[in-house]
PDB file of C-alpha atoms in Angstrom:
ATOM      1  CA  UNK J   1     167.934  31.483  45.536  1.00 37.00           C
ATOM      2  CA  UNK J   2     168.332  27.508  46.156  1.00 41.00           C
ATOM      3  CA  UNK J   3     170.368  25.381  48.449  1.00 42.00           C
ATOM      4  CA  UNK J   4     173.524  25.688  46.769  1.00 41.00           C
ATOM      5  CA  UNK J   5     173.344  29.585  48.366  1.00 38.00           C
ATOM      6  CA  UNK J   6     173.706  28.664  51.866  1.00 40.00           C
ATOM      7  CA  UNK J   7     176.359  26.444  53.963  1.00 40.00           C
ATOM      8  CA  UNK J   8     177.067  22.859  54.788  1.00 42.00           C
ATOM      9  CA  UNK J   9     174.106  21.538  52.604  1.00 44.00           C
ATOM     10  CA  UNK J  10     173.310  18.042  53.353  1.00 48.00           C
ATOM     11  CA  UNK J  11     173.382  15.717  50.528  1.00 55.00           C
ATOM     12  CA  UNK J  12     170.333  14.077  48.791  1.00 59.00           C
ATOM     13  CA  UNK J  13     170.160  11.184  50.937  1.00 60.00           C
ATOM     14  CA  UNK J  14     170.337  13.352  54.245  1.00 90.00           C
ATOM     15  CA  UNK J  15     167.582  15.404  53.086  1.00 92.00           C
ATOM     16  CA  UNK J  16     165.259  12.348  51.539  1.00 93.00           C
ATOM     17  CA  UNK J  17     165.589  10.713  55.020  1.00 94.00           C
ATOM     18  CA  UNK J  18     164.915  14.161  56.898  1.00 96.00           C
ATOM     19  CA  UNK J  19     161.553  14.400  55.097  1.00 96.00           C
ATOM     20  CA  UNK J  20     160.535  11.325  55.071  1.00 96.00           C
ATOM     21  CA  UNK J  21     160.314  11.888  59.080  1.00 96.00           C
ATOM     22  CA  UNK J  22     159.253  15.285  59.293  1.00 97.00           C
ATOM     23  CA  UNK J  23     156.313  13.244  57.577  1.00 97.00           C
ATOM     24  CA  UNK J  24     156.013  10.757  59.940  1.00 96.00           C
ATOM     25  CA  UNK J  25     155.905  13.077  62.738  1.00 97.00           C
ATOM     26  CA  UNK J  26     153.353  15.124  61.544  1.00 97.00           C
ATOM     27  CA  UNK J  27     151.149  12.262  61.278  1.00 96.00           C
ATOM     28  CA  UNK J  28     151.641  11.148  64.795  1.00 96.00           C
ATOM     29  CA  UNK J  29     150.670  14.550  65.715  1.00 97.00           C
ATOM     30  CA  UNK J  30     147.726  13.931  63.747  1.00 96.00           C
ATOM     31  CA  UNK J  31     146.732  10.562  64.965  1.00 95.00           C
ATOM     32  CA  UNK J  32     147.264  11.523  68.300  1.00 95.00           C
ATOM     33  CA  UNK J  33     144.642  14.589  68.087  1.00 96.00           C
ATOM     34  CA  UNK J  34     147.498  17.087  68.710  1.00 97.00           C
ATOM     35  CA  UNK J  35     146.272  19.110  65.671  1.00 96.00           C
ATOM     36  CA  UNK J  36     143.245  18.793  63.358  1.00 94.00           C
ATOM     37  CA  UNK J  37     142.212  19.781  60.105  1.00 92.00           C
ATOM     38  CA  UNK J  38     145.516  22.134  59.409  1.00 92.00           C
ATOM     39  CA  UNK J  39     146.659  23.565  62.461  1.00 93.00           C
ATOM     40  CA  UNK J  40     150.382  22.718  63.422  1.00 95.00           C
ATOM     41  CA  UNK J  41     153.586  23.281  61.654  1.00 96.00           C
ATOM     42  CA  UNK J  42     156.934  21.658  62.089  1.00 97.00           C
ATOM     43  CA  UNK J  43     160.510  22.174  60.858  1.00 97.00           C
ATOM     44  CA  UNK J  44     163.684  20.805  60.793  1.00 97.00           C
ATOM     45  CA  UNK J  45     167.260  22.214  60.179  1.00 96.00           C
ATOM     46  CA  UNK J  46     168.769  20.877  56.991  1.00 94.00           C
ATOM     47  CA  UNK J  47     171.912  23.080  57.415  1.00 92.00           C
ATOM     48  CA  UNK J  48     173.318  26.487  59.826  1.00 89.00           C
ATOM     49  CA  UNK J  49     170.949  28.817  57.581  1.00 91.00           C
ATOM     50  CA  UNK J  50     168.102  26.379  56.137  1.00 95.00           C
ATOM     51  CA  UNK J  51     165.137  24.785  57.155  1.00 96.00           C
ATOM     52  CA  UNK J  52     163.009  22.154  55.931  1.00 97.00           C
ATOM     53  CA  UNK J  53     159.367  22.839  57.167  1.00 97.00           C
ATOM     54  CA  UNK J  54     155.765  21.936  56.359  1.00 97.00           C
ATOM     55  CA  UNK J  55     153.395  24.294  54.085  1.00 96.00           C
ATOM     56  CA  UNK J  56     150.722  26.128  54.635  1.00 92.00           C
ATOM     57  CA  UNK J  57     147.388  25.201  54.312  1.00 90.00           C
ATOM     58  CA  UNK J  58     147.416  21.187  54.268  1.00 92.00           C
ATOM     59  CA  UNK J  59     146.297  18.653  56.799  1.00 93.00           C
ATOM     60  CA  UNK J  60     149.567  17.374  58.507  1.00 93.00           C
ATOM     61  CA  UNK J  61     148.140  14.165  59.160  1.00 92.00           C
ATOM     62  CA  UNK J  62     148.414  13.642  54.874  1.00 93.00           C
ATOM     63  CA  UNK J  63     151.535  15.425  53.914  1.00 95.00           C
ATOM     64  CA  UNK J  64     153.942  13.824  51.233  1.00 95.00           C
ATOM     65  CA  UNK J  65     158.084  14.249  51.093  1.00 96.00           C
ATOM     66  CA  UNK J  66     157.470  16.247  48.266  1.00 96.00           C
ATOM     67  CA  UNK J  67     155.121  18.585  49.808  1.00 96.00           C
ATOM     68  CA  UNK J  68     157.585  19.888  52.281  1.00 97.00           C
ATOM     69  CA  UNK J  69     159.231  23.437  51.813  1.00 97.00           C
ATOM     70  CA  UNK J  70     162.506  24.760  52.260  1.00 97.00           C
ATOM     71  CA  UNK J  71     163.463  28.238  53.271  1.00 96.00           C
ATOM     72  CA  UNK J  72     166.205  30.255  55.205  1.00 95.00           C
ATOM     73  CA  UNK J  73     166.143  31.330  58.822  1.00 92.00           C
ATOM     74  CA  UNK J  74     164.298  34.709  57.515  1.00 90.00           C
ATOM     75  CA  UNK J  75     161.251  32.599  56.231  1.00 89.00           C
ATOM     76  CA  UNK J  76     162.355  33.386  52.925  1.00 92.00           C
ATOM     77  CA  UNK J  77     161.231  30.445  49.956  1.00 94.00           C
ATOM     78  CA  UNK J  78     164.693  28.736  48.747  1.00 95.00           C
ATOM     79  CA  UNK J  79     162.562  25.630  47.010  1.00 93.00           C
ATOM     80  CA  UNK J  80     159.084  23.650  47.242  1.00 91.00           C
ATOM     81  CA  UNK J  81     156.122  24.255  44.923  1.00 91.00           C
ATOM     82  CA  UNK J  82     153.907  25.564  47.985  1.00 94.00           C
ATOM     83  CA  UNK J  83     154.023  28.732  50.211  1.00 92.00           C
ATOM     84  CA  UNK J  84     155.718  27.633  53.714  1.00 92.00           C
ATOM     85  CA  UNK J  85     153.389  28.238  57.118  1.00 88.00           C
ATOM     86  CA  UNK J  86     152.412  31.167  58.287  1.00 85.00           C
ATOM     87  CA  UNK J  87     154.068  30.541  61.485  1.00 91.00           C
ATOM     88  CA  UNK J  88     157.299  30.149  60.338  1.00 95.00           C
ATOM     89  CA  UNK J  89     158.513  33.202  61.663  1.00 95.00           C
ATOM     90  CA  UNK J  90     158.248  31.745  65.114  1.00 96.00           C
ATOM     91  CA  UNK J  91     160.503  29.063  63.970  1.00 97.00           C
ATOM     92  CA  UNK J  92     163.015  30.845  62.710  1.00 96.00           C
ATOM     93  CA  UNK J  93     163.202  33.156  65.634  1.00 96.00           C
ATOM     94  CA  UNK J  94     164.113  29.889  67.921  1.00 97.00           C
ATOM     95  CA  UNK J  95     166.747  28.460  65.577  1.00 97.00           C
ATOM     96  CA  UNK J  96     168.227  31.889  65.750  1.00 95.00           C
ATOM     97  CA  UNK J  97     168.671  32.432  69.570  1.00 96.00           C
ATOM     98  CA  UNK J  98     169.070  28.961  69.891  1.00 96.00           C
ATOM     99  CA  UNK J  99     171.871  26.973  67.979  1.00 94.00           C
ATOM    100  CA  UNK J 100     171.911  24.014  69.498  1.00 94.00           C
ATOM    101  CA  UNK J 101     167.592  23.680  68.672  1.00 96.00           C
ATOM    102  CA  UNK J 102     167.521  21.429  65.595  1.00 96.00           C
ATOM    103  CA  UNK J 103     163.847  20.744  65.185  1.00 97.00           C
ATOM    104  CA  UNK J 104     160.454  22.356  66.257  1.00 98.00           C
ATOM    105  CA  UNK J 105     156.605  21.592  66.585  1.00 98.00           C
ATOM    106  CA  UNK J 106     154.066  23.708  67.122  1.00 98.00           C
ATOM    107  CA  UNK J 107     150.395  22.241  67.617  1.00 97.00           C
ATOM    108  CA  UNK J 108     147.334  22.516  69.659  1.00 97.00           C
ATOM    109  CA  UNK J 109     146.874  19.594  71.719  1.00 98.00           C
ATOM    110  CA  UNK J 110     143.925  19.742  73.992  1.00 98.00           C
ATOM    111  CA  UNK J 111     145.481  19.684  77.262  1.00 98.00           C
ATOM    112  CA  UNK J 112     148.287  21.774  77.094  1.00 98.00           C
ATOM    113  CA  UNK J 113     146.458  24.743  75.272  1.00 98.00           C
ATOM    114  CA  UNK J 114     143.280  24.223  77.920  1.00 98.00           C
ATOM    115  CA  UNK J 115     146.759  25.561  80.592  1.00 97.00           C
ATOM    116  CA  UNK J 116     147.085  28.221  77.508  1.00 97.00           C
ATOM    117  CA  UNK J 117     143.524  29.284  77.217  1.00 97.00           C
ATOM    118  CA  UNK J 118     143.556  29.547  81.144  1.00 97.00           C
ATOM    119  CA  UNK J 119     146.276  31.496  81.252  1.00 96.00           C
ATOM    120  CA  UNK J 120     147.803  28.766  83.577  1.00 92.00           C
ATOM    121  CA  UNK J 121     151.655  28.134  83.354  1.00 88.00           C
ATOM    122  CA  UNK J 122     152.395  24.617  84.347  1.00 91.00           C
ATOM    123  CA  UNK J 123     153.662  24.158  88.237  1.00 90.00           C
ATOM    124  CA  UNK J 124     157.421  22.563  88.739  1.00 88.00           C
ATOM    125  CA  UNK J 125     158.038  19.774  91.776  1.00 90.00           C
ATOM    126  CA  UNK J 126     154.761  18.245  90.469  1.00 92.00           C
ATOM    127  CA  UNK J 127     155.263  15.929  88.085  1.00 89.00           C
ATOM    128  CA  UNK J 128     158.884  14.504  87.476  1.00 86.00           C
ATOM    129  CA  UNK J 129     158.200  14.200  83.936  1.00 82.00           C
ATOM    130  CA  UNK J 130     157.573  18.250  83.540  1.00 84.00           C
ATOM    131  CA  UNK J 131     160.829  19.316  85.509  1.00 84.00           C
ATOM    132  CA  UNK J 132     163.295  16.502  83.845  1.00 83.00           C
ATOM    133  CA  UNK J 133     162.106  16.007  80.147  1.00 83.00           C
ATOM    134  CA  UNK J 134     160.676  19.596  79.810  1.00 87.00           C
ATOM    135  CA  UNK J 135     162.140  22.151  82.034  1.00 84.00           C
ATOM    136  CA  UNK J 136     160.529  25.274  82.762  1.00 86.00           C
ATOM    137  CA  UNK J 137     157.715  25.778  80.606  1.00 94.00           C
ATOM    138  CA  UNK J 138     156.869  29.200  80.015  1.00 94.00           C
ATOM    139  CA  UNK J 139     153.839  30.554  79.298  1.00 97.00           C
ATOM    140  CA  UNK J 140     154.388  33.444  76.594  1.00 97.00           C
ATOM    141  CA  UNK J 141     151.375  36.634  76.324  1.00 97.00           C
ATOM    142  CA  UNK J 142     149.340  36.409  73.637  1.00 97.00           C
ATOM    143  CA  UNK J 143     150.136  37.738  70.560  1.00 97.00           C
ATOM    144  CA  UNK J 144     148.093  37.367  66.857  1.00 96.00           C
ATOM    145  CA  UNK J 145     149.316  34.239  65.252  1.00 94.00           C
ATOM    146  CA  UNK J 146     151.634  34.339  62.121  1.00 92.00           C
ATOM    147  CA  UNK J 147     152.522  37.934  63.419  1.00 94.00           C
ATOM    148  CA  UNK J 148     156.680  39.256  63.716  1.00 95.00           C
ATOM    149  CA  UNK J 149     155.429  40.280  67.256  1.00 97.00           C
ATOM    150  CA  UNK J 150     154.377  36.489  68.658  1.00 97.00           C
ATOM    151  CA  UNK J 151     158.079  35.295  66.952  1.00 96.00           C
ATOM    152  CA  UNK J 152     159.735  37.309  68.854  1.00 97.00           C
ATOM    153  CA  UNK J 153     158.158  36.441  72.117  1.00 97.00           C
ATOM    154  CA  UNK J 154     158.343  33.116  71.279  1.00 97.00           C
ATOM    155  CA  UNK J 155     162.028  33.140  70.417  1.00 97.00           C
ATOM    156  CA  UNK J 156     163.031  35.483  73.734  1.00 97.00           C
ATOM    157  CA  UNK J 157     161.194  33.030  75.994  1.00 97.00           C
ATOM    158  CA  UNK J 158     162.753  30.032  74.393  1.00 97.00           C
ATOM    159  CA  UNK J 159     166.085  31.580  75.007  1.00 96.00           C
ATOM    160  CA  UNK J 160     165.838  30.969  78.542  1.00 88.00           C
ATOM    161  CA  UNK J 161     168.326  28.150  80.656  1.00 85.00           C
ATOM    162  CA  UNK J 162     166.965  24.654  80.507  1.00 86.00           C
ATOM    163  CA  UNK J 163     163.394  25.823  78.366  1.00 93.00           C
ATOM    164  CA  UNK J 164     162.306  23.103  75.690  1.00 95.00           C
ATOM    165  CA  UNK J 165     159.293  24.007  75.420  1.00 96.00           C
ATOM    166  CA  UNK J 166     156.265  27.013  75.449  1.00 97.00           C
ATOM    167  CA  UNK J 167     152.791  27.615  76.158  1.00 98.00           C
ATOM    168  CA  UNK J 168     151.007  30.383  73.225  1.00 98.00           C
ATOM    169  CA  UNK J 169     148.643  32.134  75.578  1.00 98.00           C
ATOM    170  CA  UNK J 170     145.063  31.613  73.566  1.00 97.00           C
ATOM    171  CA  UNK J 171     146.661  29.347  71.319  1.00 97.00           C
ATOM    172  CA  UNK J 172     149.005  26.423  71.550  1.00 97.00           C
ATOM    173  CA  UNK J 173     151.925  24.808  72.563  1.00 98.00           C
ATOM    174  CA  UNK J 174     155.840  25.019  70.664  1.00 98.00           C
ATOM    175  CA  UNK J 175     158.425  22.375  71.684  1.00 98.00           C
ATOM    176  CA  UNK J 176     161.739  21.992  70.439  1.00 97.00           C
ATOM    177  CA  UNK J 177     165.196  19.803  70.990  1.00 95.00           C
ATOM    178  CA  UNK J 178     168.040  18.304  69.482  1.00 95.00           C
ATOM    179  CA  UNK J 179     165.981  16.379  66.953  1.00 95.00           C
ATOM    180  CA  UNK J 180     162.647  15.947  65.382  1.00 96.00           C
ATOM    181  CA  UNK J 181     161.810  12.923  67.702  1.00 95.00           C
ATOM    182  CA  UNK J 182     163.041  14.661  70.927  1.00 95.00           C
ATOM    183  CA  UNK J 183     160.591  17.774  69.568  1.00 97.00           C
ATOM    184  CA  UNK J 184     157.356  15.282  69.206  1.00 96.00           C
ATOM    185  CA  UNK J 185     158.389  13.408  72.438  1.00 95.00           C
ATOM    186  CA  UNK J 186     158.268  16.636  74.519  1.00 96.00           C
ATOM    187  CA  UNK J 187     154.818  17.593  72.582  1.00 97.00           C
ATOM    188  CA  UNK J 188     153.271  14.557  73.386  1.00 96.00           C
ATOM    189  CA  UNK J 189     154.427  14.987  77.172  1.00 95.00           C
ATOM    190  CA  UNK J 190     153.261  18.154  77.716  1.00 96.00           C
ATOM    191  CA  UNK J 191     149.665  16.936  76.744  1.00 97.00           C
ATOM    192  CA  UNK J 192     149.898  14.103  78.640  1.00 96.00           C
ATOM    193  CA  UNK J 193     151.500  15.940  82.051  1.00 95.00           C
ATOM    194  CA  UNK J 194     148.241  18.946  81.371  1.00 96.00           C
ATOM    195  CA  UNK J 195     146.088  15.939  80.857  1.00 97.00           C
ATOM    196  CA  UNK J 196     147.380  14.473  84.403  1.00 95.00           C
ATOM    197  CA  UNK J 197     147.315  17.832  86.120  1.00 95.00           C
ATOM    198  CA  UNK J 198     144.041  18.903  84.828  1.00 96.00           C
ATOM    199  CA  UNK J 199     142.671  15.578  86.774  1.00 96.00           C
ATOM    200  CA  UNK J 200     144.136  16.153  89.354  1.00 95.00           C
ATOM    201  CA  UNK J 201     142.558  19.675  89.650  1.00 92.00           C
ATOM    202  CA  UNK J 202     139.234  17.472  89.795  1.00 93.00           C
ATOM    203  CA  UNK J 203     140.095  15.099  92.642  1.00 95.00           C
ATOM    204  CA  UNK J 204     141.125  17.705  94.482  1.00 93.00           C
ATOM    205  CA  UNK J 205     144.241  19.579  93.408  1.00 91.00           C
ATOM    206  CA  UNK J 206     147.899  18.603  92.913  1.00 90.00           C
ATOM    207  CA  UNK J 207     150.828  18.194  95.583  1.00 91.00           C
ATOM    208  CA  UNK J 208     153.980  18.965  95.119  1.00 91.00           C
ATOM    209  CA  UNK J 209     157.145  17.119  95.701  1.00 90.00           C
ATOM    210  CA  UNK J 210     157.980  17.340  98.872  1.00 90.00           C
ATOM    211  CA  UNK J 211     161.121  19.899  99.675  1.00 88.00           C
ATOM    212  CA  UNK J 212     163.660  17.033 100.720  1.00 87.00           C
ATOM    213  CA  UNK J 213     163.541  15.335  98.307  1.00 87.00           C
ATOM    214  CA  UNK J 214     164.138  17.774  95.134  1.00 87.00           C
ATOM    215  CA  UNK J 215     167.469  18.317  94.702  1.00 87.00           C
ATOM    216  CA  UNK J 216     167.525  14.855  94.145  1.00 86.00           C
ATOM    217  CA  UNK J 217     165.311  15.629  91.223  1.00 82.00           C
ATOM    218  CA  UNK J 218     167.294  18.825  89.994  1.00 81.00           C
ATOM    219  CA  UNK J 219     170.453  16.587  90.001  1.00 81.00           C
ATOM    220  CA  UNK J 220     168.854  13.617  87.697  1.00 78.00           C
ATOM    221  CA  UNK J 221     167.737  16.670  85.382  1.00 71.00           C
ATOM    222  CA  UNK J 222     171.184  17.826  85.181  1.00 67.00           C
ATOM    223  CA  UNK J 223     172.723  14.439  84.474  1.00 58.00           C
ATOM    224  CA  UNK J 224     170.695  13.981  81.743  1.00 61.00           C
ATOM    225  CA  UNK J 225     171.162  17.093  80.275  1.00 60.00           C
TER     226      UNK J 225
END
């Protein structure tokens, strides 16, 4: 099966330029200590029904164009000379419940999976940041990585109002948006906010915003959305 199977294919150029980023980002991730050795995996949509995501296997912080993979929104192989992650399925389960997601990351930074290990979700009217740029952030039961069972609780918490992004109890964090650079920019702010938070537990806890002054805060999150 190859691209020509499935609808609205991008052309060559589209594509080229698609992995080219999908690239970059992955070495950001890298750089930034988000993922090591070859944790992580990130995808893009290339059309409705097909995906261009990174293989399993390789450092992300190294990966070439040409090393990328394409497959359908089962997980199924349509081209690349290398076996797409293992993960994958928890890709393809967001795509499917949610249209309007056009990239996803999933990585391990530090901070946000130290909430994950905890079994901590992260609090709202906290941290502006958290309740504008990522919504609720749910934090999904653990389930064995790679497995159909983790996909699917991965794809039925994404499905919720306003959620761009997830904490893997035991194992990571998955954020997702409109593009690949909205995807990274909400990974690299969840670290940052768990980073902030986690501080704060050591001076002495967190306060939240006070009560008059949140709806001001909802309303700003609903104009930008």
């Amino acid at each position: 099966m190859g691209l020509d199977s499935v609808d609205m294919a991008l052309n060559d150029k589209d594509e080229q330029m698609l992995r080219e980023e999908l690239c970059r980002i992955c070495s950001r991730l890298w750089q930034r200590e988000l993922i090591a050795a070859n944790d992580g995996n990130v995808s893009v949509r290339l059309t409705e029904n097909a995906i261009l995501c990174t293989p399993s296997g390789v450092s992300k912080g190294f990966l070439r164009p040409e090393n990328l993979v394409v497959t359908d929104l089962q997980c199924d192989k349509l081209s690349g000379s290398m076996a797409p992650s293992s993960e994958l399925k928890m890709h393809g389960e967001i795509y499917r419940r949610r249209p309007d997601v056009q990239a996803v990351v999933h990585a391990h930074p530090p901070h946000a999976t130290a909430f994950a290990v905890a079994g901590l979700a992260l609090p709202t009217y906290v941290m502006p940041e958290i309740d504008v740029l990522l919504g609720a952030v749910p934090l999904v039961g653990y389930e064995t990585p790679g497995t159909e069972q983790l996909a699917v609780a991965a794809g039925q918490a994404a499905a919720g109002v306003g959620v761009s992004a997830l904490l893997l109890a035991n194992h990571g964090a998955v954020t997702f948006g409109p593009s690949l650079e909205m995807a990274w920019l909400r990974m690299e702010s969840l670290d940052q906010c768990c980073r902030i938070l986690l501080l704060a537990m050591q001076a002495g806890g967190w306060r939240q915003i006070p009560s008059g002054q949140r709806q001001e805060l909802d309303d700003l999150k609903t104009y930008l959305q």
